[in-house]
């Protein structure tokens, strides 16, 4: 095993299994995705640490445990088309690609989207499509989605996401103000007009900026 495989196995054992991540497919996906490929060269030694890390444009690559928790809650399967809002480095999209049939991921920073696109292509993640835009409007082109997973925290679940969610589908998203009390919400579309909401506890994400998120100053 390479030093990175050893670090990943340790990450899965100590950060995920120990904290209650159970789905064997999720654990397997987390064992496979080379997280060190998604951070800057000077941060490679910290890639498997139990924390988020900075990426370009003042954004972050989420903590491994949070990615696993969100992906497990989304209950992905091979038939699913998933929408991710907030591509960032592309790491979480790669984890989703290990579990779902197709992943569309939206990033508002064109530069981040471009680097993520190149990185995912280089690593062979052909089922991921990276698009630039305001993800608070979803991405109607590939709807309906069996799962919508957001890596940025808004004031409420955008109407557009509910419109683009399949019956039986799930939205997994942080909700709450920048630097304030945020929680991880799981919204399931039980039927055409019935939603069920669950709270998975406190989290800390960068703000969801856009038309149905917080106002963006740029
Ligand atoms: N999933 C990423 C985490 C990225 S952090 C990873 O694994 O690396 C969240 C990202 O959401 C940031 O890159 C930020 O630019 C982006 N973001 C914030 N608001 C957005 C919006 N309305 N549409 C698309 N992306 C958004």
JSON list of C-alpha atoms and ligand atoms in Angstrom, two decimals:
[
{"chain": "A", "resi": 1, "resn": "UNK", "atom": "CA", "xyz": [0.00, 0.00, 0.00]},
{"chain": "A", "resi": 2, "resn": "UNK", "atom": "CA", "xyz": [1.18, 3.54, -0.73]},
{"chain": "A", "resi": 3, "resn": "UNK", "atom": "CA", "xyz": [1.51, 6.06, 2.09]},
{"chain": "A", "resi": 4, "resn": "UNK", "atom": "CA", "xyz": [-1.69, 7.73, 0.85]},
{"chain": "A", "resi": 5, "resn": "UNK", "atom": "CA", "xyz": [-3.65, 4.47, 0.91]},
{"chain": "A", "resi": 6, "resn": "UNK", "atom": "CA", "xyz": [-2.50, 3.90, 4.47]},
{"chain": "A", "resi": 7, "resn": "UNK", "atom": "CA", "xyz": [-3.55, 7.46, 5.41]},
{"chain": "A", "resi": 8, "resn": "UNK", "atom": "CA", "xyz": [-6.96, 6.89, 3.78]},
{"chain": "A", "resi": 9, "resn": "UNK", "atom": "CA", "xyz": [-7.52, 3.59, 5.56]},
{"chain": "A", "resi": 10, "resn": "UNK", "atom": "CA", "xyz": [-6.69, 5.30, 8.86]},
{"chain": "A", "resi": 11, "resn": "UNK", "atom": "CA", "xyz": [-9.04, 8.20, 7.99]},
{"chain": "A", "resi": 12, "resn": "UNK", "atom": "CA", "xyz": [-11.91, 5.79, 7.29]},
{"chain": "A", "resi": 13, "resn": "UNK", "atom": "CA", "xyz": [-11.29, 3.86, 10.50]},
{"chain": "A", "resi": 14, "resn": "UNK", "atom": "CA", "xyz": [-10.74, 6.75, 12.93]},
{"chain": "A", "resi": 15, "resn": "UNK", "atom": "CA", "xyz": [-12.83, 9.57, 11.49]},
{"chain": "A", "resi": 16, "resn": "UNK", "atom": "CA", "xyz": [-15.73, 7.75, 9.81]},
{"chain": "A", "resi": 17, "resn": "UNK", "atom": "CA", "xyz": [-16.39, 4.29, 11.30]},
{"chain": "A", "resi": 18, "resn": "UNK", "atom": "CA", "xyz": [-15.59, 5.50, 14.81]},
{"chain": "A", "resi": 19, "resn": "UNK", "atom": "CA", "xyz": [-18.16, 8.33, 14.41]},
{"chain": "A", "resi": 20, "resn": "UNK", "atom": "CA", "xyz": [-20.90, 6.06, 13.09]},
{"chain": "A", "resi": 21, "resn": "UNK", "atom": "CA", "xyz": [-20.69, 6.08, 9.29]},
{"chain": "A", "resi": 22, "resn": "UNK", "atom": "CA", "xyz": [-21.93, 2.59, 8.46]},
{"chain": "A", "resi": 23, "resn": "UNK", "atom": "CA", "xyz": [-22.81, 2.30, 4.76]},
{"chain": "A", "resi": 24, "resn": "UNK", "atom": "CA", "xyz": [-20.12, -0.02, 3.30]},
{"chain": "A", "resi": 25, "resn": "UNK", "atom": "CA", "xyz": [-20.45, 1.59, -0.15]},
{"chain": "A", "resi": 26, "resn": "UNK", "atom": "CA", "xyz": [-19.81, 5.04, 1.32]},
{"chain": "A", "resi": 27, "resn": "UNK", "atom": "CA", "xyz": [-16.81, 3.77, 3.30]},
{"chain": "A", "resi": 28, "resn": "UNK", "atom": "CA", "xyz": [-15.48, 2.13, 0.14]},
{"chain": "A", "resi": 29, "resn": "UNK", "atom": "CA", "xyz": [-15.89, 5.32, -1.87]},
{"chain": "A", "resi": 30, "resn": "UNK", "atom": "CA", "xyz": [-14.02, 7.28, 0.82]},
{"chain": "A", "resi": 31, "resn": "UNK", "atom": "CA", "xyz": [-11.23, 4.66, 0.67]},
{"chain": "A", "resi": 32, "resn": "UNK", "atom": "CA", "xyz": [-10.92, 5.06, -3.09]},
{"chain": "A", "resi": 33, "resn": "UNK", "atom": "CA", "xyz": [-10.98, 8.82, -3.76]},
{"chain": "A", "resi": 34, "resn": "UNK", "atom": "CA", "xyz": [-7.43, 10.29, -3.60]},
{"chain": "A", "resi": 35, "resn": "UNK", "atom": "CA", "xyz": [-8.17, 13.36, -1.48]},
{"chain": "A", "resi": 36, "resn": "UNK", "atom": "CA", "xyz": [-4.50, 14.49, -1.70]},
{"chain": "A", "resi": 37, "resn": "UNK", "atom": "CA", "xyz": [-5.10, 15.17, -5.42]},
{"chain": "A", "resi": 38, "resn": "UNK", "atom": "CA", "xyz": [-7.73, 17.80, -4.51]},
{"chain": "A", "resi": 39, "resn": "UNK", "atom": "CA", "xyz": [-5.56, 20.10, -2.36]},
{"chain": "A", "resi": 40, "resn": "UNK", "atom": "CA", "xyz": [-2.65, 22.44, -3.16]},
{"chain": "A", "resi": 41, "resn": "UNK", "atom": "CA", "xyz": [0.85, 20.85, -3.17]},
{"chain": "A", "resi": 42, "resn": "UNK", "atom": "CA", "xyz": [1.78, 22.51, 0.16]},
{"chain": "A", "resi": 43, "resn": "UNK", "atom": "CA", "xyz": [-1.24, 20.91, 1.89]},
{"chain": "A", "resi": 44, "resn": "UNK", "atom": "CA", "xyz": [-0.79, 17.34, 0.61]},
{"chain": "A", "resi": 45, "resn": "UNK", "atom": "CA", "xyz": [0.58, 16.20, 3.99]},
{"chain": "A", "resi": 46, "resn": "UNK", "atom": "CA", "xyz": [-2.65, 17.33, 5.67]},
{"chain": "A", "resi": 47, "resn": "UNK", "atom": "CA", "xyz": [-5.05, 15.91, 3.05]},
{"chain": "A", "resi": 48, "resn": "UNK", "atom": "CA", "xyz": [-6.27, 13.07, 5.30]},
{"chain": "A", "resi": 49, "resn": "UNK", "atom": "CA", "xyz": [-6.49, 15.12, 8.50]},
{"chain": "A", "resi": 50, "resn": "UNK", "atom": "CA", "xyz": [-9.79, 15.43, 10.33]},
{"chain": "A", "resi": 51, "resn": "UNK", "atom": "CA", "xyz": [-10.60, 18.95, 9.12]},
{"chain": "A", "resi": 52, "resn": "UNK", "atom": "CA", "xyz": [-11.55, 21.17, 6.20]},
{"chain": "A", "resi": 53, "resn": "UNK", "atom": "CA", "xyz": [-8.64, 22.71, 4.26]},
{"chain": "A", "resi": 54, "resn": "UNK", "atom": "CA", "xyz": [-8.37, 25.99, 2.33]},
{"chain": "A", "resi": 55, "resn": "UNK", "atom": "CA", "xyz": [-8.62, 25.95, -1.49]},
{"chain": "A", "resi": 56, "resn": "UNK", "atom": "CA", "xyz": [-8.53, 28.91, -3.93]},
{"chain": "A", "resi": 57, "resn": "UNK", "atom": "CA", "xyz": [-10.92, 31.90, -3.85]},
{"chain": "A", "resi": 58, "resn": "UNK", "atom": "CA", "xyz": [-11.19, 31.82, -0.03]},
{"chain": "A", "resi": 59, "resn": "UNK", "atom": "CA", "xyz": [-13.21, 28.56, -0.13]},
{"chain": "A", "resi": 60, "resn": "UNK", "atom": "CA", "xyz": [-12.67, 25.19, 1.59]},
{"chain": "A", "resi": 61, "resn": "UNK", "atom": "CA", "xyz": [-12.64, 21.47, 0.86]},
{"chain": "A", "resi": 62, "resn": "UNK", "atom": "CA", "xyz": [-15.02, 19.98, 3.44]},
{"chain": "A", "resi": 63, "resn": "UNK", "atom": "CA", "xyz": [-13.86, 17.74, 6.30]},
{"chain": "A", "resi": 64, "resn": "UNK", "atom": "CA", "xyz": [-13.90, 14.04, 5.23]},
{"chain": "A", "resi": 65, "resn": "UNK", "atom": "CA", "xyz": [-16.43, 13.09, 7.93]},
{"chain": "A", "resi": 66, "resn": "UNK", "atom": "CA", "xyz": [-18.90, 15.75, 6.75]},
{"chain": "A", "resi": 67, "resn": "UNK", "atom": "CA", "xyz": [-18.62, 14.58, 3.13]},
{"chain": "A", "resi": 68, "resn": "UNK", "atom": "CA", "xyz": [-19.27, 10.97, 4.24]},
{"chain": "A", "resi": 69, "resn": "UNK", "atom": "CA", "xyz": [-22.18, 12.01, 6.48]},
{"chain": "A", "resi": 70, "resn": "UNK", "atom": "CA", "xyz": [-23.86, 13.98, 3.68]},
{"chain": "A", "resi": 71, "resn": "UNK", "atom": "CA", "xyz": [-23.35, 11.34, 1.04]},
{"chain": "A", "resi": 72, "resn": "UNK", "atom": "CA", "xyz": [-24.62, 8.60, 3.37]},
{"chain": "A", "resi": 73, "resn": "UNK", "atom": "CA", "xyz": [-27.72, 10.69, 4.20]},
{"chain": "A", "resi": 74, "resn": "UNK", "atom": "CA", "xyz": [-28.41, 11.19, 0.48]},
{"chain": "A", "resi": 75, "resn": "UNK", "atom": "CA", "xyz": [-28.69, 7.39, -0.05]},
{"chain": "A", "resi": 76, "resn": "UNK", "atom": "CA", "xyz": [-27.23, 7.43, -3.55]},
{"chain": "A", "resi": 77, "resn": "UNK", "atom": "CA", "xyz": [-27.41, 4.51, -5.94]},
{"chain": "A", "resi": 78, "resn": "UNK", "atom": "CA", "xyz": [-26.20, 3.68, -9.42]},
{"chain": "A", "resi": 79, "resn": "UNK", "atom": "CA", "xyz": [-29.45, 4.85, -11.04]},
{"chain": "A", "resi": 80, "resn": "UNK", "atom": "CA", "xyz": [-29.31, 8.26, -9.40]},
{"chain": "A", "resi": 81, "resn": "UNK", "atom": "CA", "xyz": [-28.53, 11.56, -11.04]},
{"chain": "A", "resi": 82, "resn": "UNK", "atom": "CA", "xyz": [-27.15, 13.86, -8.34]},
{"chain": "A", "resi": 83, "resn": "UNK", "atom": "CA", "xyz": [-26.88, 17.62, -8.27]},
{"chain": "A", "resi": 84, "resn": "UNK", "atom": "CA", "xyz": [-24.11, 19.08, -6.15]},
{"chain": "A", "resi": 85, "resn": "UNK", "atom": "CA", "xyz": [-24.14, 22.81, -5.38]},
{"chain": "A", "resi": 86, "resn": "UNK", "atom": "CA", "xyz": [-20.63, 24.13, -4.60]},
{"chain": "A", "resi": 87, "resn": "UNK", "atom": "CA", "xyz": [-18.01, 22.13, -6.55]},
{"chain": "A", "resi": 88, "resn": "UNK", "atom": "CA", "xyz": [-15.01, 23.72, -4.83]},
{"chain": "A", "resi": 89, "resn": "UNK", "atom": "CA", "xyz": [-12.10, 21.34, -5.36]},
{"chain": "A", "resi": 90, "resn": "UNK", "atom": "CA", "xyz": [-14.34, 18.61, -6.86]},
{"chain": "A", "resi": 91, "resn": "UNK", "atom": "CA", "xyz": [-13.56, 16.18, -4.01]},
{"chain": "A", "resi": 92, "resn": "UNK", "atom": "CA", "xyz": [-17.14, 15.59, -2.83]},
{"chain": "A", "resi": 93, "resn": "UNK", "atom": "CA", "xyz": [-18.26, 15.26, -6.47]},
{"chain": "A", "resi": 94, "resn": "UNK", "atom": "CA", "xyz": [-15.69, 12.47, -6.95]},
{"chain": "A", "resi": 95, "resn": "UNK", "atom": "CA", "xyz": [-17.03, 10.66, -3.86]},
{"chain": "A", "resi": 96, "resn": "UNK", "atom": "CA", "xyz": [-20.58, 10.98, -5.26]},
{"chain": "A", "resi": 97, "resn": "UNK", "atom": "CA", "xyz": [-19.38, 9.69, -8.65]},
{"chain": "A", "resi": 98, "resn": "UNK", "atom": "CA", "xyz": [-18.18, 6.51, -6.94]},
{"chain": "A", "resi": 99, "resn": "UNK", "atom": "CA", "xyz": [-21.79, 5.87, -5.83]},
{"chain": "A", "resi": 100, "resn": "UNK", "atom": "CA", "xyz": [-24.19, 7.44, -8.36]},
{"chain": "A", "resi": 101, "resn": "UNK", "atom": "CA", "xyz": [-24.72, 7.15, -12.10]},
{"chain": "A", "resi": 102, "resn": "UNK", "atom": "CA", "xyz": [-24.31, 10.79, -13.00]},
{"chain": "A", "resi": 103, "resn": "UNK", "atom": "CA", "xyz": [-23.19, 13.89, -11.07]},
{"chain": "A", "resi": 104, "resn": "UNK", "atom": "CA", "xyz": [-23.85, 17.46, -12.16]},
{"chain": "A", "resi": 105, "resn": "UNK", "atom": "CA", "xyz": [-21.98, 19.95, -9.97]},
{"chain": "A", "resi": 106, "resn": "UNK", "atom": "CA", "xyz": [-22.43, 23.75, -10.05]},
{"chain": "A", "resi": 107, "resn": "UNK", "atom": "CA", "xyz": [-19.79, 26.26, -8.90]},
{"chain": "A", "resi": 108, "resn": "UNK", "atom": "CA", "xyz": [-20.20, 30.05, -8.93]},
{"chain": "A", "resi": 109, "resn": "UNK", "atom": "CA", "xyz": [-16.44, 30.75, -9.24]},
{"chain": "A", "resi": 110, "resn": "UNK", "atom": "CA", "xyz": [-15.46, 30.09, -12.87]},
{"chain": "A", "resi": 111, "resn": "UNK", "atom": "CA", "xyz": [-11.79, 29.55, -11.89]},
{"chain": "A", "resi": 112, "resn": "UNK", "atom": "CA", "xyz": [-12.60, 26.89, -9.29]},
{"chain": "A", "resi": 113, "resn": "UNK", "atom": "CA", "xyz": [-14.97, 25.18, -11.74]},
{"chain": "A", "resi": 114, "resn": "UNK", "atom": "CA", "xyz": [-12.24, 25.08, -14.39]},
{"chain": "A", "resi": 115, "resn": "UNK", "atom": "CA", "xyz": [-9.61, 23.55, -12.05]},
{"chain": "A", "resi": 116, "resn": "UNK", "atom": "CA", "xyz": [-12.12, 21.02, -10.71]},
{"chain": "A", "resi": 117, "resn": "UNK", "atom": "CA", "xyz": [-13.12, 20.07, -14.26]},
{"chain": "A", "resi": 118, "resn": "UNK", "atom": "CA", "xyz": [-9.48, 19.44, -15.27]},
{"chain": "A", "resi": 119, "resn": "UNK", "atom": "CA", "xyz": [-8.70, 17.53, -12.07]},
{"chain": "A", "resi": 120, "resn": "UNK", "atom": "CA", "xyz": [-11.76, 15.28, -12.29]},
{"chain": "A", "resi": 121, "resn": "UNK", "atom": "CA", "xyz": [-11.05, 14.53, -15.97]},
{"chain": "A", "resi": 122, "resn": "UNK", "atom": "CA", "xyz": [-7.40, 13.71, -15.20]},
{"chain": "A", "resi": 123, "resn": "UNK", "atom": "CA", "xyz": [-8.49, 11.30, -12.43]},
{"chain": "A", "resi": 124, "resn": "UNK", "atom": "CA", "xyz": [-10.99, 9.60, -14.76]},
{"chain": "A", "resi": 125, "resn": "UNK", "atom": "CA", "xyz": [-14.25, 10.83, -13.20]},
{"chain": "A", "resi": 126, "resn": "UNK", "atom": "CA", "xyz": [-16.08, 10.91, -16.54]},
{"chain": "A", "resi": 127, "resn": "UNK", "atom": "CA", "xyz": [-19.58, 10.81, -15.05]},
{"chain": "A", "resi": 128, "resn": "UNK", "atom": "CA", "xyz": [-19.13, 14.24, -13.43]},
{"chain": "A", "resi": 129, "resn": "UNK", "atom": "CA", "xyz": [-20.16, 17.37, -15.30]},
{"chain": "A", "resi": 130, "resn": "UNK", "atom": "CA", "xyz": [-18.89, 20.65, -13.79]},
{"chain": "A", "resi": 131, "resn": "UNK", "atom": "CA", "xyz": [-20.88, 23.76, -14.68]},
{"chain": "A", "resi": 132, "resn": "UNK", "atom": "CA", "xyz": [-20.42, 27.41, -13.72]},
{"chain": "A", "resi": 133, "resn": "UNK", "atom": "CA", "xyz": [-23.42, 29.29, -12.42]},
{"chain": "A", "resi": 134, "resn": "UNK", "atom": "CA", "xyz": [-25.69, 30.15, -9.51]},
{"chain": "A", "resi": 135, "resn": "UNK", "atom": "CA", "xyz": [-26.54, 26.82, -7.93]},
{"chain": "A", "resi": 136, "resn": "UNK", "atom": "CA", "xyz": [-29.35, 28.34, -5.83]},
{"chain": "A", "resi": 137, "resn": "UNK", "atom": "CA", "xyz": [-31.32, 28.04, -9.09]},
{"chain": "A", "resi": 138, "resn": "UNK", "atom": "CA", "xyz": [-30.43, 24.35, -9.33]},
{"chain": "A", "resi": 139, "resn": "UNK", "atom": "CA", "xyz": [-29.63, 23.06, -12.79]},
{"chain": "A", "resi": 140, "resn": "UNK", "atom": "CA", "xyz": [-32.88, 22.41, -14.69]},
{"chain": "A", "resi": 141, "resn": "UNK", "atom": "CA", "xyz": [-31.01, 20.76, -17.61]},
{"chain": "A", "resi": 142, "resn": "UNK", "atom": "CA", "xyz": [-30.55, 17.41, -15.86]},
{"chain": "A", "resi": 143, "resn": "UNK", "atom": "CA", "xyz": [-33.57, 17.47, -13.47]},
{"chain": "A", "resi": 144, "resn": "UNK", "atom": "CA", "xyz": [-35.28, 15.68, -11.77]},
{"chain": "A", "resi": 145, "resn": "UNK", "atom": "CA", "xyz": [-32.60, 14.66, -9.26]},
{"chain": "A", "resi": 146, "resn": "UNK", "atom": "CA", "xyz": [-32.73, 11.79, -6.80]},
{"chain": "A", "resi": 147, "resn": "UNK", "atom": "CA", "xyz": [-30.39, 13.80, -4.59]},
{"chain": "A", "resi": 148, "resn": "UNK", "atom": "CA", "xyz": [-29.31, 17.42, -4.27]},
{"chain": "A", "resi": 149, "resn": "UNK", "atom": "CA", "xyz": [-26.29, 17.96, -2.01]},
{"chain": "A", "resi": 150, "resn": "UNK", "atom": "CA", "xyz": [-25.09, 21.46, -1.13]},
{"chain": "A", "resi": 151, "resn": "UNK", "atom": "CA", "xyz": [-21.68, 22.39, 0.28]},
{"chain": "A", "resi": 152, "resn": "UNK", "atom": "CA", "xyz": [-22.66, 25.96, 1.20]},
{"chain": "A", "resi": 153, "resn": "UNK", "atom": "CA", "xyz": [-25.16, 27.24, 3.76]},
{"chain": "A", "resi": 154, "resn": "UNK", "atom": "CA", "xyz": [-28.18, 29.36, 2.79]},
{"chain": "A", "resi": 155, "resn": "UNK", "atom": "CA", "xyz": [-31.10, 30.98, 4.65]},
{"chain": "A", "resi": 156, "resn": "UNK", "atom": "CA", "xyz": [-33.61, 28.33, 3.50]},
{"chain": "A", "resi": 157, "resn": "UNK", "atom": "CA", "xyz": [-33.96, 25.51, 0.97]},
{"chain": "A", "resi": 158, "resn": "UNK", "atom": "CA", "xyz": [-34.21, 27.23, -2.45]},
{"chain": "A", "resi": 159, "resn": "UNK", "atom": "CA", "xyz": [-37.57, 26.75, -4.20]},
{"chain": "A", "resi": 160, "resn": "UNK", "atom": "CA", "xyz": [-35.71, 25.70, -7.36]},
{"chain": "A", "resi": 161, "resn": "UNK", "atom": "CA", "xyz": [-34.20, 22.68, -5.59]},
{"chain": "A", "resi": 162, "resn": "UNK", "atom": "CA", "xyz": [-37.65, 21.51, -4.45]},
{"chain": "A", "resi": 163, "resn": "UNK", "atom": "CA", "xyz": [-38.93, 21.94, -8.03]},
{"chain": "A", "resi": 164, "resn": "UNK", "atom": "CA", "xyz": [-36.05, 19.83, -9.39]},
{"chain": "A", "resi": 165, "resn": "UNK", "atom": "CA", "xyz": [-36.24, 17.04, -6.79]},
{"chain": "A", "resi": 166, "resn": "UNK", "atom": "CA", "xyz": [-37.74, 13.68, -7.84]},
{"chain": "A", "resi": 167, "resn": "UNK", "atom": "CA", "xyz": [-40.42, 12.03, -5.69]},
{"chain": "A", "resi": 168, "resn": "UNK", "atom": "CA", "xyz": [-38.50, 9.86, -3.22]},
{"chain": "A", "resi": 169, "resn": "UNK", "atom": "CA", "xyz": [-35.48, 12.15, -3.62]},
{"chain": "A", "resi": 170, "resn": "UNK", "atom": "CA", "xyz": [-33.49, 13.91, -0.89]},
{"chain": "A", "resi": 171, "resn": "UNK", "atom": "CA", "xyz": [-31.89, 17.30, -0.40]},
{"chain": "A", "resi": 172, "resn": "UNK", "atom": "CA", "xyz": [-28.94, 17.34, 1.99]},
{"chain": "A", "resi": 173, "resn": "UNK", "atom": "CA", "xyz": [-27.90, 20.88, 2.83]},
{"chain": "A", "resi": 174, "resn": "UNK", "atom": "CA", "xyz": [-26.56, 23.06, 5.61]},
{"chain": "A", "resi": 175, "resn": "UNK", "atom": "CA", "xyz": [-28.96, 25.86, 6.63]},
{"chain": "A", "resi": 176, "resn": "UNK", "atom": "CA", "xyz": [-28.17, 28.98, 8.62]},
{"chain": "A", "resi": 177, "resn": "UNK", "atom": "CA", "xyz": [-26.24, 32.25, 8.53]},
{"chain": "A", "resi": 178, "resn": "UNK", "atom": "CA", "xyz": [-22.53, 32.75, 7.70]},
{"chain": "A", "resi": 179, "resn": "UNK", "atom": "CA", "xyz": [-20.46, 32.15, 10.85]},
{"chain": "A", "resi": 180, "resn": "UNK", "atom": "CA", "xyz": [-23.71, 31.66, 12.85]},
{"chain": "A", "resi": 181, "resn": "UNK", "atom": "CA", "xyz": [-25.68, 28.62, 14.00]},
{"chain": "A", "resi": 182, "resn": "UNK", "atom": "CA", "xyz": [-26.00, 26.25, 11.04]},
{"chain": "A", "resi": 183, "resn": "UNK", "atom": "CA", "xyz": [-27.46, 22.76, 10.95]},
{"chain": "A", "resi": 184, "resn": "UNK", "atom": "CA", "xyz": [-27.42, 19.96, 8.41]},
{"chain": "A", "resi": 185, "resn": "UNK", "atom": "CA", "xyz": [-30.92, 19.42, 7.01]},
{"chain": "A", "resi": 186, "resn": "UNK", "atom": "CA", "xyz": [-32.18, 16.40, 5.10]},
{"chain": "A", "resi": 187, "resn": "UNK", "atom": "CA", "xyz": [-35.40, 17.10, 3.18]},
{"chain": "A", "resi": 188, "resn": "UNK", "atom": "CA", "xyz": [-37.11, 14.07, 1.63]},
{"chain": "A", "resi": 189, "resn": "UNK", "atom": "CA", "xyz": [-39.84, 14.43, -1.00]},
{"chain": "A", "resi": 190, "resn": "UNK", "atom": "CA", "xyz": [-42.16, 11.73, 0.29]},
{"chain": "A", "resi": 191, "resn": "UNK", "atom": "CA", "xyz": [-44.79, 12.39, -2.40]},
{"chain": "A", "resi": 192, "resn": "UNK", "atom": "CA", "xyz": [-45.57, 15.11, -4.97]},
{"chain": "A", "resi": 193, "resn": "UNK", "atom": "CA", "xyz": [-46.60, 17.58, -2.26]},
{"chain": "A", "resi": 194, "resn": "UNK", "atom": "CA", "xyz": [-45.34, 16.08, 0.99]},
{"chain": "A", "resi": 195, "resn": "UNK", "atom": "CA", "xyz": [-41.88, 16.87, 2.42]},
{"chain": "A", "resi": 196, "resn": "UNK", "atom": "CA", "xyz": [-40.21, 15.39, 5.47]},
{"chain": "A", "resi": 197, "resn": "UNK", "atom": "CA", "xyz": [-37.38, 17.28, 7.20]},
{"chain": "A", "resi": 198, "resn": "UNK", "atom": "CA", "xyz": [-34.71, 15.91, 9.50]},
{"chain": "A", "resi": 199, "resn": "UNK", "atom": "CA", "xyz": [-31.88, 17.71, 11.38]},
{"chain": "A", "resi": 200, "resn": "UNK", "atom": "CA", "xyz": [-28.50, 15.97, 11.50]},
{"chain": "A", "resi": 201, "resn": "UNK", "atom": "CA", "xyz": [-26.93, 18.48, 13.89]},
{"chain": "A", "resi": 202, "resn": "UNK", "atom": "CA", "xyz": [-24.65, 21.51, 13.94]},
{"chain": "A", "resi": 203, "resn": "UNK", "atom": "CA", "xyz": [-22.20, 22.22, 11.10]},
{"chain": "A", "resi": 204, "resn": "UNK", "atom": "CA", "xyz": [-20.07, 25.04, 9.73]},
{"chain": "A", "resi": 205, "resn": "UNK", "atom": "CA", "xyz": [-20.04, 25.83, 6.00]},
{"chain": "A", "resi": 206, "resn": "UNK", "atom": "CA", "xyz": [-19.16, 28.76, 3.73]},
{"chain": "A", "resi": 207, "resn": "UNK", "atom": "CA", "xyz": [-22.19, 30.88, 2.69]},
{"chain": "A", "resi": 208, "resn": "UNK", "atom": "CA", "xyz": [-24.45, 29.94, -0.23]},
{"chain": "A", "resi": 209, "resn": "UNK", "atom": "CA", "xyz": [-24.38, 33.14, -2.30]},
{"chain": "A", "resi": 210, "resn": "UNK", "atom": "CA", "xyz": [-26.92, 33.82, -5.03]},
{"chain": "A", "resi": 211, "resn": "UNK", "atom": "CA", "xyz": [-30.46, 34.65, -6.04]},
{"chain": "A", "resi": 212, "resn": "UNK", "atom": "CA", "xyz": [-32.09, 32.20, -3.58]},
{"chain": "A", "resi": 213, "resn": "UNK", "atom": "CA", "xyz": [-29.20, 32.31, -1.08]},
{"chain": "A", "resi": 214, "resn": "UNK", "atom": "CA", "xyz": [-27.41, 35.14, 0.72]},
{"chain": "A", "resi": 215, "resn": "UNK", "atom": "CA", "xyz": [-26.78, 38.32, -1.31]},
{"chain": "A", "resi": 216, "resn": "UNK", "atom": "CA", "xyz": [-23.41, 38.27, -3.08]},
{"chain": "A", "resi": 217, "resn": "UNK", "atom": "CA", "xyz": [-21.37, 41.49, -3.06]},
{"chain": "A", "resi": 218, "resn": "UNK", "atom": "CA", "xyz": [-19.35, 40.59, -6.21]},
{"chain": "B", "resi": 1, "resn": "LIG", "atom": "N1", "xyz": [-17.71, 20.24, -2.27]},
{"chain": "B", "resi": 1, "resn": "LIG", "atom": "C1", "xyz": [-16.52, 21.07, -2.18]},
{"chain": "B", "resi": 1, "resn": "LIG", "atom": "C2", "xyz": [-16.63, 22.07, -1.04]},
{"chain": "B", "resi": 1, "resn": "LIG", "atom": "C3", "xyz": [-16.59, 23.47, -1.60]},
{"chain": "B", "resi": 1, "resn": "LIG", "atom": "S1", "xyz": [-16.94, 24.78, -0.47]},
{"chain": "B", "resi": 1, "resn": "LIG", "atom": "C4", "xyz": [-15.28, 20.23, -2.09]},
{"chain": "B", "resi": 1, "resn": "LIG", "atom": "O1", "xyz": [-15.38, 19.01, -1.91]},
{"chain": "B", "resi": 1, "resn": "LIG", "atom": "O2", "xyz": [-14.17, 20.77, -2.23]},
{"chain": "B", "resi": 1, "resn": "LIG", "atom": "C5", "xyz": [-18.45, 25.38, -1.15]},
{"chain": "B", "resi": 1, "resn": "LIG", "atom": "C6", "xyz": [-18.41, 25.96, -2.51]},
{"chain": "B", "resi": 1, "resn": "LIG", "atom": "O3", "xyz": [-19.71, 26.49, -2.78]},
{"chain": "B", "resi": 1, "resn": "LIG", "atom": "C7", "xyz": [-17.45, 27.12, -2.74]},
{"chain": "B", "resi": 1, "resn": "LIG", "atom": "O4", "xyz": [-16.53, 26.77, -3.73]},
{"chain": "B", "resi": 1, "resn": "LIG", "atom": "C8", "xyz": [-18.35, 28.29, -3.17]},
{"chain": "B", "resi": 1, "resn": "LIG", "atom": "O5", "xyz": [-17.76, 29.10, -4.17]},
{"chain": "B", "resi": 1, "resn": "LIG", "atom": "C9", "xyz": [-19.56, 27.56, -3.70]},
{"chain": "B", "resi": 1, "resn": "LIG", "atom": "N2", "xyz": [-20.82, 28.32, -3.77]},
{"chain": "B", "resi": 1, "resn": "LIG", "atom": "C10", "xyz": [-21.34, 29.19, -2.88]},
{"chain": "B", "resi": 1, "resn": "LIG", "atom": "N3", "xyz": [-22.55, 29.65, -3.33]},
{"chain": "B", "resi": 1, "resn": "LIG", "atom": "C11", "xyz": [-22.78, 29.02, -4.53]},
{"chain": "B", "resi": 1, "resn": "LIG", "atom": "C12", "xyz": [-23.84, 29.06, -5.49]},
{"chain": "B", "resi": 1, "resn": "LIG", "atom": "N4", "xyz": [-24.92, 29.85, -5.34]},
{"chain": "B", "resi": 1, "resn": "LIG", "atom": "N5", "xyz": [-23.74, 28.30, -6.59]},
{"chain": "B", "resi": 1, "resn": "LIG", "atom": "C13", "xyz": [-22.65, 27.51, -6.79]},
{"chain": "B", "resi": 1, "resn": "LIG", "atom": "N6", "xyz": [-21.62, 27.42, -5.92]},
{"chain": "B", "resi": 1, "resn": "LIG", "atom": "C14", "xyz": [-21.68, 28.17, -4.80]}
]
